[in-house]
Coordinates of C-alpha atoms in Angstrom, one line a residue:
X7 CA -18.6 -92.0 77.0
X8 CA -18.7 -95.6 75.5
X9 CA -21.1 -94.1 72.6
X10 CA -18.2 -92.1 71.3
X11 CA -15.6 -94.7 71.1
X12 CA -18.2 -96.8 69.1
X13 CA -18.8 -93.5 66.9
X14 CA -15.0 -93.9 66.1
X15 CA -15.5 -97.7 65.0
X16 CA -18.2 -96.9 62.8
X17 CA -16.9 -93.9 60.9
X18 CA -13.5 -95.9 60.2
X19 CA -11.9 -93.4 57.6
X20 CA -11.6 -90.7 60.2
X21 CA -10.1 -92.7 62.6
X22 CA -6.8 -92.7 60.8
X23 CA -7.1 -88.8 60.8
X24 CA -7.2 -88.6 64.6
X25 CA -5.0 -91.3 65.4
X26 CA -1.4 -89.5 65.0
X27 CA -2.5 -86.8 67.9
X28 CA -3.9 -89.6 70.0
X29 CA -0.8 -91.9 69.4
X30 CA 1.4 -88.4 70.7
X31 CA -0.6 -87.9 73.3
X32 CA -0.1 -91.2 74.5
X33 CA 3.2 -91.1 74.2
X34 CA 3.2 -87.9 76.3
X35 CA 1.4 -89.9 79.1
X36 CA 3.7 -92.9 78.6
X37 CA 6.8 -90.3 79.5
X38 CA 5.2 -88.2 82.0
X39 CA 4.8 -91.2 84.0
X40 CA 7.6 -93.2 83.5
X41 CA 9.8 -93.8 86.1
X42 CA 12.3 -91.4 84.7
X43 CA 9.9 -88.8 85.7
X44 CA 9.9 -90.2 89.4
X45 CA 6.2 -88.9 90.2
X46 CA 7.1 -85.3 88.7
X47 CA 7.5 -84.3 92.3
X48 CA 10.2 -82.5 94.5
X49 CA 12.4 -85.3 96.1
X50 CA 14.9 -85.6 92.5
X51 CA 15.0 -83.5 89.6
X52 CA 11.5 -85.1 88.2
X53 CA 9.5 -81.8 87.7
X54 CA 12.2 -80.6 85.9
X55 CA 12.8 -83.5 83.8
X56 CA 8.7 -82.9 83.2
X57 CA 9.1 -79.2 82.6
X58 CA 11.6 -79.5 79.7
X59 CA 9.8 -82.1 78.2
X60 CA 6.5 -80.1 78.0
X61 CA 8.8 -77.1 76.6
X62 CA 10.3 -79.0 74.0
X63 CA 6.8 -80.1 73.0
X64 CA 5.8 -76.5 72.7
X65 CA 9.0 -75.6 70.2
X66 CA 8.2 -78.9 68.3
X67 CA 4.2 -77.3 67.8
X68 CA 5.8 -74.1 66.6
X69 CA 5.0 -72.7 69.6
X70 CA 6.3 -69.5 70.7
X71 CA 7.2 -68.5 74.6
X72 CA 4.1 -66.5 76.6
X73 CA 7.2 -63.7 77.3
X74 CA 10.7 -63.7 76.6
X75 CA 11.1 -67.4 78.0
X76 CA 9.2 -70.6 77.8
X77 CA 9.4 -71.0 81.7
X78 CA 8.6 -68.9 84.7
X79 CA 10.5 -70.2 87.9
X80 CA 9.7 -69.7 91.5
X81 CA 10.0 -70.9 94.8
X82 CA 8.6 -72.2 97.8
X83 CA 8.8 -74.7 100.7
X84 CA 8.1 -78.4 100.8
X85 CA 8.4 -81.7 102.8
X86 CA 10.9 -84.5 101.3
X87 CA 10.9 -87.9 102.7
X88 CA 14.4 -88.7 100.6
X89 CA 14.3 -92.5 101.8
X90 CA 11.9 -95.6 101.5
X91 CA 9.4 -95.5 104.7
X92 CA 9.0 -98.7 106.3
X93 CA 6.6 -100.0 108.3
X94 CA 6.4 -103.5 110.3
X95 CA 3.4 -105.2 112.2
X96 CA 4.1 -108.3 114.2
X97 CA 7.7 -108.2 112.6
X98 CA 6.6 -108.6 109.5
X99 CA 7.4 -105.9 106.6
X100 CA 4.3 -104.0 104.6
X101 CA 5.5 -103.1 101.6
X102 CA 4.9 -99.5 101.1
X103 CA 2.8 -97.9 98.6
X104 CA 0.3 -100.6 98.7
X105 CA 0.3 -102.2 102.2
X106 CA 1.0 -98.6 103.8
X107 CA 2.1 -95.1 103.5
X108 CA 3.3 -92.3 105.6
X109 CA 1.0 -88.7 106.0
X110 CA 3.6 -87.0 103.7
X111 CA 4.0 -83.9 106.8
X112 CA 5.0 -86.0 109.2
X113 CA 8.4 -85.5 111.0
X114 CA 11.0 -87.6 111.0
X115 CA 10.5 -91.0 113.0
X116 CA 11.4 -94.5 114.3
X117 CA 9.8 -96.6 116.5
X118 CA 11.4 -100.1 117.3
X119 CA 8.0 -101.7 119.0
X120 CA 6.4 -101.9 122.0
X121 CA 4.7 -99.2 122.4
X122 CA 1.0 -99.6 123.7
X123 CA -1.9 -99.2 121.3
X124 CA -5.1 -97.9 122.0
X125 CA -8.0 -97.2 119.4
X126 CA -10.3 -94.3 119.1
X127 CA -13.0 -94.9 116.5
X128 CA -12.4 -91.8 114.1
X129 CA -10.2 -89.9 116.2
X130 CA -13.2 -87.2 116.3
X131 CA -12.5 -84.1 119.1
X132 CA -15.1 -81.7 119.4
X133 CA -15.4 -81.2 123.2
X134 CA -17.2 -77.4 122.5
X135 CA -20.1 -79.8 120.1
X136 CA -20.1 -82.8 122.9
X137 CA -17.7 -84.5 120.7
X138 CA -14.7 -86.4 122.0
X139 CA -13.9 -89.7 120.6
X140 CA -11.2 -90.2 123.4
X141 CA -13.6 -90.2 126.2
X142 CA -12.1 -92.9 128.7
X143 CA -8.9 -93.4 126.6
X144 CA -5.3 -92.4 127.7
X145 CA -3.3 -91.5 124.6
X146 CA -0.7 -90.1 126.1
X147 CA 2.1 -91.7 124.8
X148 CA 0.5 -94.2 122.6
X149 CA 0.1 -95.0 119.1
X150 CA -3.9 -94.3 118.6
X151 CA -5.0 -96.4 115.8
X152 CA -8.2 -94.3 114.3
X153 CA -10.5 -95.0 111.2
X154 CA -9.5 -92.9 108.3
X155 CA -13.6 -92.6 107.0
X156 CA -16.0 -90.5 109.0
X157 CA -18.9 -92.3 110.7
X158 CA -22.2 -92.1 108.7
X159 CA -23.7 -89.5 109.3
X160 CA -20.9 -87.9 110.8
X161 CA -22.3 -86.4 114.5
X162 CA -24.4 -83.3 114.4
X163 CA -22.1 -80.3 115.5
X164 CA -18.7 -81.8 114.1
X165 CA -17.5 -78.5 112.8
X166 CA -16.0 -78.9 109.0
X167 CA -12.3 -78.4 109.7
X168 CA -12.5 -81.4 112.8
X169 CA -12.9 -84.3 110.1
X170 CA -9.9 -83.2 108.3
X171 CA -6.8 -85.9 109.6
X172 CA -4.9 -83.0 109.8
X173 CA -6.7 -82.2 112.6
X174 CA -7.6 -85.1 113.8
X175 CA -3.9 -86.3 114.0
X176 CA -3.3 -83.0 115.9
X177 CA -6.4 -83.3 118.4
X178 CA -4.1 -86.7 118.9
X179 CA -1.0 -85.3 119.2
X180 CA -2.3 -82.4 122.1
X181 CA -3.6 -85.4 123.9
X182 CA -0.1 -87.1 124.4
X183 CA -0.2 -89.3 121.3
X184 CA 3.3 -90.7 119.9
X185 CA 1.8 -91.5 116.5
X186 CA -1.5 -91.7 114.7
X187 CA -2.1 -94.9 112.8
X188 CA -5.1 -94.6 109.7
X189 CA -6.6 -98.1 108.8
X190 CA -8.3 -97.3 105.2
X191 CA -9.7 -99.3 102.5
X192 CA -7.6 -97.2 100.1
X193 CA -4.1 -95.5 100.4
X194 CA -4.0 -92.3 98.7
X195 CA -0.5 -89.7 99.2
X196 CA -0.1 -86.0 99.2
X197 CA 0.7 -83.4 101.7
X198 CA -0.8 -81.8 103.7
X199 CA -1.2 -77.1 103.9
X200 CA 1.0 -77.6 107.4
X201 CA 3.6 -80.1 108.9
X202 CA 2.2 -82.3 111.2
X203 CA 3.2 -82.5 115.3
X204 CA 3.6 -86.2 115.6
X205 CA 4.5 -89.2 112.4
X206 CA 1.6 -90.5 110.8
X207 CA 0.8 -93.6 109.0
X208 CA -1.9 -94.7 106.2
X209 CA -2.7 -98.6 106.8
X210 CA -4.5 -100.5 104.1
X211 CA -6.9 -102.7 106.6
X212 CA -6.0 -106.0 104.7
X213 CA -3.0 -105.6 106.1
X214 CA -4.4 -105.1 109.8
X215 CA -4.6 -107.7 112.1
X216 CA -7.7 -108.3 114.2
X217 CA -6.2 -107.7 117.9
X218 CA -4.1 -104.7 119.0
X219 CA -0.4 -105.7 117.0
X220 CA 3.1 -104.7 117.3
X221 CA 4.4 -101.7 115.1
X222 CA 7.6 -100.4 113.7
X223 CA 8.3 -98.3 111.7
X224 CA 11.0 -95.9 110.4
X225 CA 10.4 -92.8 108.8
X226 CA 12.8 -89.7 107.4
X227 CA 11.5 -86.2 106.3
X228 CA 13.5 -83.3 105.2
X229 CA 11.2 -80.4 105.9
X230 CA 10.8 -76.6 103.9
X231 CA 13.4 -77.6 101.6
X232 CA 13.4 -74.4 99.4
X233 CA 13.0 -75.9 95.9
X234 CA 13.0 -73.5 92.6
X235 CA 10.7 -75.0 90.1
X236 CA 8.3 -73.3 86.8
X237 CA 5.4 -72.9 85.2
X238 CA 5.6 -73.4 81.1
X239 CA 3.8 -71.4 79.1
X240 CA 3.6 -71.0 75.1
X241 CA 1.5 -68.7 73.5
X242 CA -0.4 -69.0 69.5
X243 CA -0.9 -65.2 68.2
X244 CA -4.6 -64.6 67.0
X245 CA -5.2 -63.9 63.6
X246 CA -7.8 -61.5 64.3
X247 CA -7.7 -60.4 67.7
X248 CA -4.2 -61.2 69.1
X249 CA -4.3 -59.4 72.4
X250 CA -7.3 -61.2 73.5
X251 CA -6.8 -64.1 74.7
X252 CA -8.1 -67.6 75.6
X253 CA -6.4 -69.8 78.3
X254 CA -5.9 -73.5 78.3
X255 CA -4.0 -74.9 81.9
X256 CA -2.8 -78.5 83.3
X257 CA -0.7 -78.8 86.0
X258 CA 2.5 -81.3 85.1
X259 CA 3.2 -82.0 88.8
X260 CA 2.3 -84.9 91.4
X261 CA 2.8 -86.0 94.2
X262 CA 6.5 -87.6 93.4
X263 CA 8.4 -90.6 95.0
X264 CA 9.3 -92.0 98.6
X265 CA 13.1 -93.0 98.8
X266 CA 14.7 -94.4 95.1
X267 CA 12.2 -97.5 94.8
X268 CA 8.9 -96.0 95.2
X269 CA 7.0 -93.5 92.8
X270 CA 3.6 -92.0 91.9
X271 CA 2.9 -92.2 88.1
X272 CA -0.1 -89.7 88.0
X273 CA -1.0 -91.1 84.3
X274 CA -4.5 -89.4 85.1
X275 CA -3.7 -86.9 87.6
X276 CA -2.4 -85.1 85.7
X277 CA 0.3 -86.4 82.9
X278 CA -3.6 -86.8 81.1
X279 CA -4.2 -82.9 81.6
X280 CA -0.6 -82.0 80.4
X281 CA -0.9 -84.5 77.3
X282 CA -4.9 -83.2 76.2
X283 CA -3.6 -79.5 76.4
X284 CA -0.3 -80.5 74.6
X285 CA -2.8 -82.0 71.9
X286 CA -5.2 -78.8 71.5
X287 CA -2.0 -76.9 71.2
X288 CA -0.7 -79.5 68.6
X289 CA -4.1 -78.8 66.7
X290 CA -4.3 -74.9 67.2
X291 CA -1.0 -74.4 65.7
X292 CA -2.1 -75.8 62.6
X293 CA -5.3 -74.2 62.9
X294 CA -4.9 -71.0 65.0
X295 CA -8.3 -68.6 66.3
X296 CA -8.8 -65.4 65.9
X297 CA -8.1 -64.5 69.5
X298 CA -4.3 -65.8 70.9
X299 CA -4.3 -69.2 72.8
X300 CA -1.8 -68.9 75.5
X301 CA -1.3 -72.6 76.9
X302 CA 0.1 -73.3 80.9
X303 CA 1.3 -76.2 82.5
X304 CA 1.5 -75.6 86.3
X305 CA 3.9 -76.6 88.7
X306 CA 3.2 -76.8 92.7
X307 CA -1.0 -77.2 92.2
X308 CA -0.4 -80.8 94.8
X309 CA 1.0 -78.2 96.9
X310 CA -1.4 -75.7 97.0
X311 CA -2.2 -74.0 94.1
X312 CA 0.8 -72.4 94.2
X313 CA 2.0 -72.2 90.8
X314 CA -1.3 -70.6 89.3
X315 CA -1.2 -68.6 92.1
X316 CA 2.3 -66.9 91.2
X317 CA 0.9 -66.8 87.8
X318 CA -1.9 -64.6 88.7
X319 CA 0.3 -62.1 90.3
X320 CA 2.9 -62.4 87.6
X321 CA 0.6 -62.8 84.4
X322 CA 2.2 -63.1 81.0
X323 CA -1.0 -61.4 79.4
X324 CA -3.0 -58.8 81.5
X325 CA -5.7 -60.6 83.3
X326 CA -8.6 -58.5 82.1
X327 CA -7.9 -59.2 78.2
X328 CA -8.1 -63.1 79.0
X329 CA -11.5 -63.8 77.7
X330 CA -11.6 -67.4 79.3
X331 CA -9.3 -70.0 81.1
X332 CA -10.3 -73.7 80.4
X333 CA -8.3 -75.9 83.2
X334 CA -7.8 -79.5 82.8
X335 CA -7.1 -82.1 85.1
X336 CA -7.8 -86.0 85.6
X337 CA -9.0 -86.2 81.8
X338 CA -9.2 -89.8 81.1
X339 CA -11.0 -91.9 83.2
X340 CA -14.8 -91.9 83.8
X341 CA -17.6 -93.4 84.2
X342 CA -20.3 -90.6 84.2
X343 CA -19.2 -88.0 81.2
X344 CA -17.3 -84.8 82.2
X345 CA -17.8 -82.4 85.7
X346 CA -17.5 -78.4 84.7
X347 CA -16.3 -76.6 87.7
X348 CA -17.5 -72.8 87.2
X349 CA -19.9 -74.1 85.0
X350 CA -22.5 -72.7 87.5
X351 CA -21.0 -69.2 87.7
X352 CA -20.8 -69.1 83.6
X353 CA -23.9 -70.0 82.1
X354 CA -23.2 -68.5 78.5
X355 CA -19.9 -70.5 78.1
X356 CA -21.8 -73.9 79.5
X357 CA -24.3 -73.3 77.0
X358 CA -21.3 -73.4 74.5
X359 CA -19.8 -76.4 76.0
X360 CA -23.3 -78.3 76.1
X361 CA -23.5 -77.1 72.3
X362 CA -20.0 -78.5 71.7
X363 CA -20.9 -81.8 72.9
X364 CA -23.3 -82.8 69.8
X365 CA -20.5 -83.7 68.0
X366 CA -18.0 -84.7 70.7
X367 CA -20.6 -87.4 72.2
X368 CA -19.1 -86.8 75.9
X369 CA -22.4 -87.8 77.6
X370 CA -23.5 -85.8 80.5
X371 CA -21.7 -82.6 81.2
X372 CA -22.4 -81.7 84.8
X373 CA -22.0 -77.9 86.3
X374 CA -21.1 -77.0 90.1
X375 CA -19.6 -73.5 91.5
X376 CA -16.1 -72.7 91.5
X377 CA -14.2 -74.2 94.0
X378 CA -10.6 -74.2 94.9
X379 CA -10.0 -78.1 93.7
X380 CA -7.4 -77.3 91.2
X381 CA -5.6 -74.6 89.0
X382 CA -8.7 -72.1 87.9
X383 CA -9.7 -71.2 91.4
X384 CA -6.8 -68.4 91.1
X385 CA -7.9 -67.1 88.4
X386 CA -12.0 -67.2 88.4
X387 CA -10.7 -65.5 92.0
X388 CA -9.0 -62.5 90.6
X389 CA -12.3 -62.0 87.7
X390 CA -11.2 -64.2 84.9
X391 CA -14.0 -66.6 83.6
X392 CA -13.4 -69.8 83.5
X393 CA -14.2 -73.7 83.9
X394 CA -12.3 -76.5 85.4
X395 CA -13.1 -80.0 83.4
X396 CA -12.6 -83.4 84.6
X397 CA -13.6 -86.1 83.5
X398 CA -16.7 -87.7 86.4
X399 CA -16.6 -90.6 88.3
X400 CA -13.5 -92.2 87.2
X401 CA -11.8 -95.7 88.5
X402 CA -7.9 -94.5 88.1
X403 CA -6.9 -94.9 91.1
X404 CA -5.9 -91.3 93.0
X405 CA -2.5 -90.3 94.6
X406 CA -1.8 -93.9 94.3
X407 CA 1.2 -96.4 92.6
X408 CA -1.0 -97.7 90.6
X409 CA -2.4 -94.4 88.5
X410 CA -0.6 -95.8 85.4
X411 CA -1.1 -95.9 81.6
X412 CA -2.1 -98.9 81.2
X413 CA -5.8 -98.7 82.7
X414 CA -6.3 -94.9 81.0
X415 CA -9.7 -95.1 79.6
X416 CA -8.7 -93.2 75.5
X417 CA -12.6 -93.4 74.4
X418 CA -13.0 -91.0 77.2
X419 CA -9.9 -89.0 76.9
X420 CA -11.2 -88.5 72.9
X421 CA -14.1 -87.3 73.4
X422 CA -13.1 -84.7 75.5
X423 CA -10.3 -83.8 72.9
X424 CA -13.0 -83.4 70.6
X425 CA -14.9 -81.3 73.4
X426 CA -12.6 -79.1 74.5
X427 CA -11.6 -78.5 70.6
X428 CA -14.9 -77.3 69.4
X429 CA -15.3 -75.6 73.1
X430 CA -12.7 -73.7 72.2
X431 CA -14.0 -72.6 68.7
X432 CA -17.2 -71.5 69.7
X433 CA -15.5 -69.3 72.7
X434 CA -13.5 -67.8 69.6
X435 CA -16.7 -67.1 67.6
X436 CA -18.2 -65.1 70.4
X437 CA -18.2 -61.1 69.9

C-alpha cells in the first residue's frame, strides 16, 4: 500500500483535507488502547469504558441511535483471571506477557516445583489414525512440555479438531497430565470455546532452558462470571431510500488484562476497526446516501461471535432490507493490500470494491469464502450479503502486549478509508 502514501505526498493540497479525520481517528486508536481501556475486556469495567466512548462519538457525528437507545446489552459467561499469573523456571521469574502466558481457560492453579517433566513432541493423539505422540511416555501426573506448532506436514490422518491445543491439552489431561506446558516462538492470548481440565501455560522458547527445568507457577481464574455488556449501534437515515439499509461493523472488544499490571492494547485488533468505521460514519454524516447507514460496534466477537450473534436475533433493521454488511477488523497493518472475506460468495459487490480501488490505491484485494473468522459470519449465515475486510499480511503483532499505536502502519489504514468510502458509494448507486 506504500504507492498510496506516496500519492498523498505528491498531491500535497489534499492532504490537509484528509488530515482532521485521520488525526481523530488516531486519537480514537490512541484511547481505545490506552491503559485506561485495560484491553477492552471483561476482568474491569474496560468494555464499558470502550462502549461509552464509541457512543459519545456517535452523538458528536450527529448520529442518531439504531432504536430507541444507542446500546443493546446482553449477557453471557466468561473466564477471569483477576490476578497477575506468574510463572518461574529454575527459580527465576518470567515476566508475563512476554516471557509467558497462561491458556486463558485454564483453572485455577499453583505449583511450588518439583514435579517431573516429560516431553511429547506436539502433544498429537490420534490412536484411531495410528497417531499417539505419548507412545512410551507416562504423563500421569506430570507436567508434559509439548510444541505449540504442528509438525510439517502434519501426519496423514490427524483429524482437524486433534491439532487444536484445546484438544491437545485435553488428550494430556485424560492421560494423567498435571499441566501442559507450550514452548512457542510467539505468545498470543485469548480463550478458548470451553474451559480447560488441567492449567496451561504458553512459554516463549527464549525463555526455555535446554534440559528438563524446574517450574512454578501460580495461576487464579474466576470462571462463567455472568458479565452484562452491548453492542452500539447508530444509524444515518437515507435520503432516498431510508429503509434500506447498508451495514458497516467493528467489534470494540479484546482480549483484556491479566491481574492490575498487565494489559492487551489491540491498537490493530480491533481499536483500528472501531476508529475506520467511526471515520466513515464521521464522513457519511456530512455526506449521507440514499439508502440508511446503520454503523455497529460489537462486543464479545474474542468470545465467540457472540455479540453479532445476538444482533442477528435481535436486529435493529429487519435483516432482509439490509442490502450489505461491510465488517472491519485488523485495518492497519499490512504488507500485501486488503483480504475480502465473502468476496468469493459476492462477485457483484467485489467487482465494486476492485472498481473502488482505482482511486484508493490499496494494491491487491484478495477474495476467499465466508468463514466464521469475525463479526459477518452471523449475518452472511442468516442471508445478508456481506464482506469482511482486513487488511493482509500484516506485522502487528496478534493478541499480544505489544499491539500498540505506535507501530500502526496509517498509509495502509488510509487507503482503506478511501476504499471502504467509495465502496460504500458505489453499493449506494446500485438499483
Amino acid at each position: 500500500m506504500r504507492r498510496f502514501f506516496l500519492f498523498m505526498i505528491m498531491i500535497g493540497p489534499h492532504v490537509a483535507g484528509a488530515q482532521p479525520w485521520l488525526e481523530a481517528a488516531r486519537r480514537d486508536v490512541d484511547t481505545l488502547a490506552s491503559p485506561v481501556m485495560a484491553g477492552r475486556g471483561y476482568e474491569g469495567d474496560g468494555h464499558i469504558r470502550a462502549a461509552a466512548y464509541i457512543e459519545a462519538a456517535f452523538r458528536e457525528a450527529g448520529l442518531p441511535p439504531a432504536s430507541a437507545a444507542y446500546t443493546q446489552p446482553f449477557t453471557f459467561p466468561v473466564d477471569l483471571i483477576g490476578e497477575t499469573p506468574h510463572l518461574w523456571i529454575n527459580g527465576q521469574p518470567i515476566p508475563p506477557g512476554r516471557g509467558f502466558l497462561p491458556i486463558a481457560s485454564s483453572p485455577s492453579a499453583a505449583l511450588d516445583g518439583g514435579t517431573r517433566l516429560v516431553r511429547a513432541g506436539a502433544g498429537l493423539y490420534a490412536p484411531e489414525a495410528g497417531i499417539n505422540d505419548y507412545e512410551g511416555i507416562d504423563a500421569a501426573g506430570a507436567i508434559v512440555v509439548l510444541d505449540e506448532a504442528l509438525p510439517a506436514p502434519a501426519p496423514e490422518g490427524l483429524p482437524p479438531a486433534a491439532r487444536s491445543l484445546f484438544y491437545r491439552m485435553e488428550a494430556a489431561a485424560a492421560l494423567g497430565a498435571q499441566a501442559v506446558v507450550f514452548l512457542s516462538e510467539t505468545l498470543s492470548h485469548g480463550p478458548f470455546p470451553q474451559n480447560t481440565t488441567i492449567p496451561g501455560f504458553i512459554i516463549h522458547r527464549s525463555y526455555w532452558p535446554e534440559e528438563l527445568p524446574d517450574l512454578a507457577f501460580r495461576l487464579t481464574t474466576t470462571r462463567d462470571v455472568s458479565i452484562e455488556t452491548k453492542n452500539v449501534a447508530a444509524l444515518l437515515p437515507g435520503t432516498e431510500q431510508p429503509d434500506h439499509f447498508l451495514v458497516v461493523t467493528a467489534h470494540y472488544d479484546h482480549v483484556g488484562q491479566l491481574g492490575p499490571d498487565l494489559y492487551f492494547p489491540g491498537a490493530n485488533d480491533n481499536a483500528s476497526g472501531v476508529a475506520l468505521m467511526l471515520s466513515l460514519a464521521r464522513y457519511f454524516a456530512k455526506q449521507p446516501l440514499r439508502r440508511s447507514l446503520l454503523f455497529v460496534a460489537f462486543s464479545g466477537e474474542e468470545q465467540g461471535l457472540i455479540g453479532s450473534r445476538f444482533m442477528v436475533e435481535h436486529p435493529p433493521a429487519p435483516l432482509a432490507s439490509i442490502d450489505f454488511l461491510l465488517n472491519l477488523d485488523m485495518v492497519a497493518s499490512g504488507q500485501d493490500g486488503v483480504m475480502a472475506v465473502g468476496g468469493a460468495d459476492f462477485p457483484d459487490a467485489f467487482a465494486l470494491l476492485l472498481e473502488a480501488d482505482s482511486s484508493a490505491g490499496v494494491g491487491r484485494i484478495g477474495k476467499r469464502p465466508n468463514a466464521p473468522n469475525s463479526d459477518h459470519y452471523p449475518f452472511l449465515m442468516a442471508g445478508v450479503p456481506g464482506f469482511f475486510l482486513y487488511t493482509n499480511r500484516g506485522t502487528q503483532p496478534y493478541h499480544s502486549v505489544d499491539d500498540v499505536p505506535a507501530t500502526l502502519e496509517w498509509d495502509d489504514f488510509a487507503a482503506v478509508f478511501e476504499l471502504t468510502k467509495g465502496f460504500l458509494r458505489r453499493l449506494d448507486a446500485r438499483e
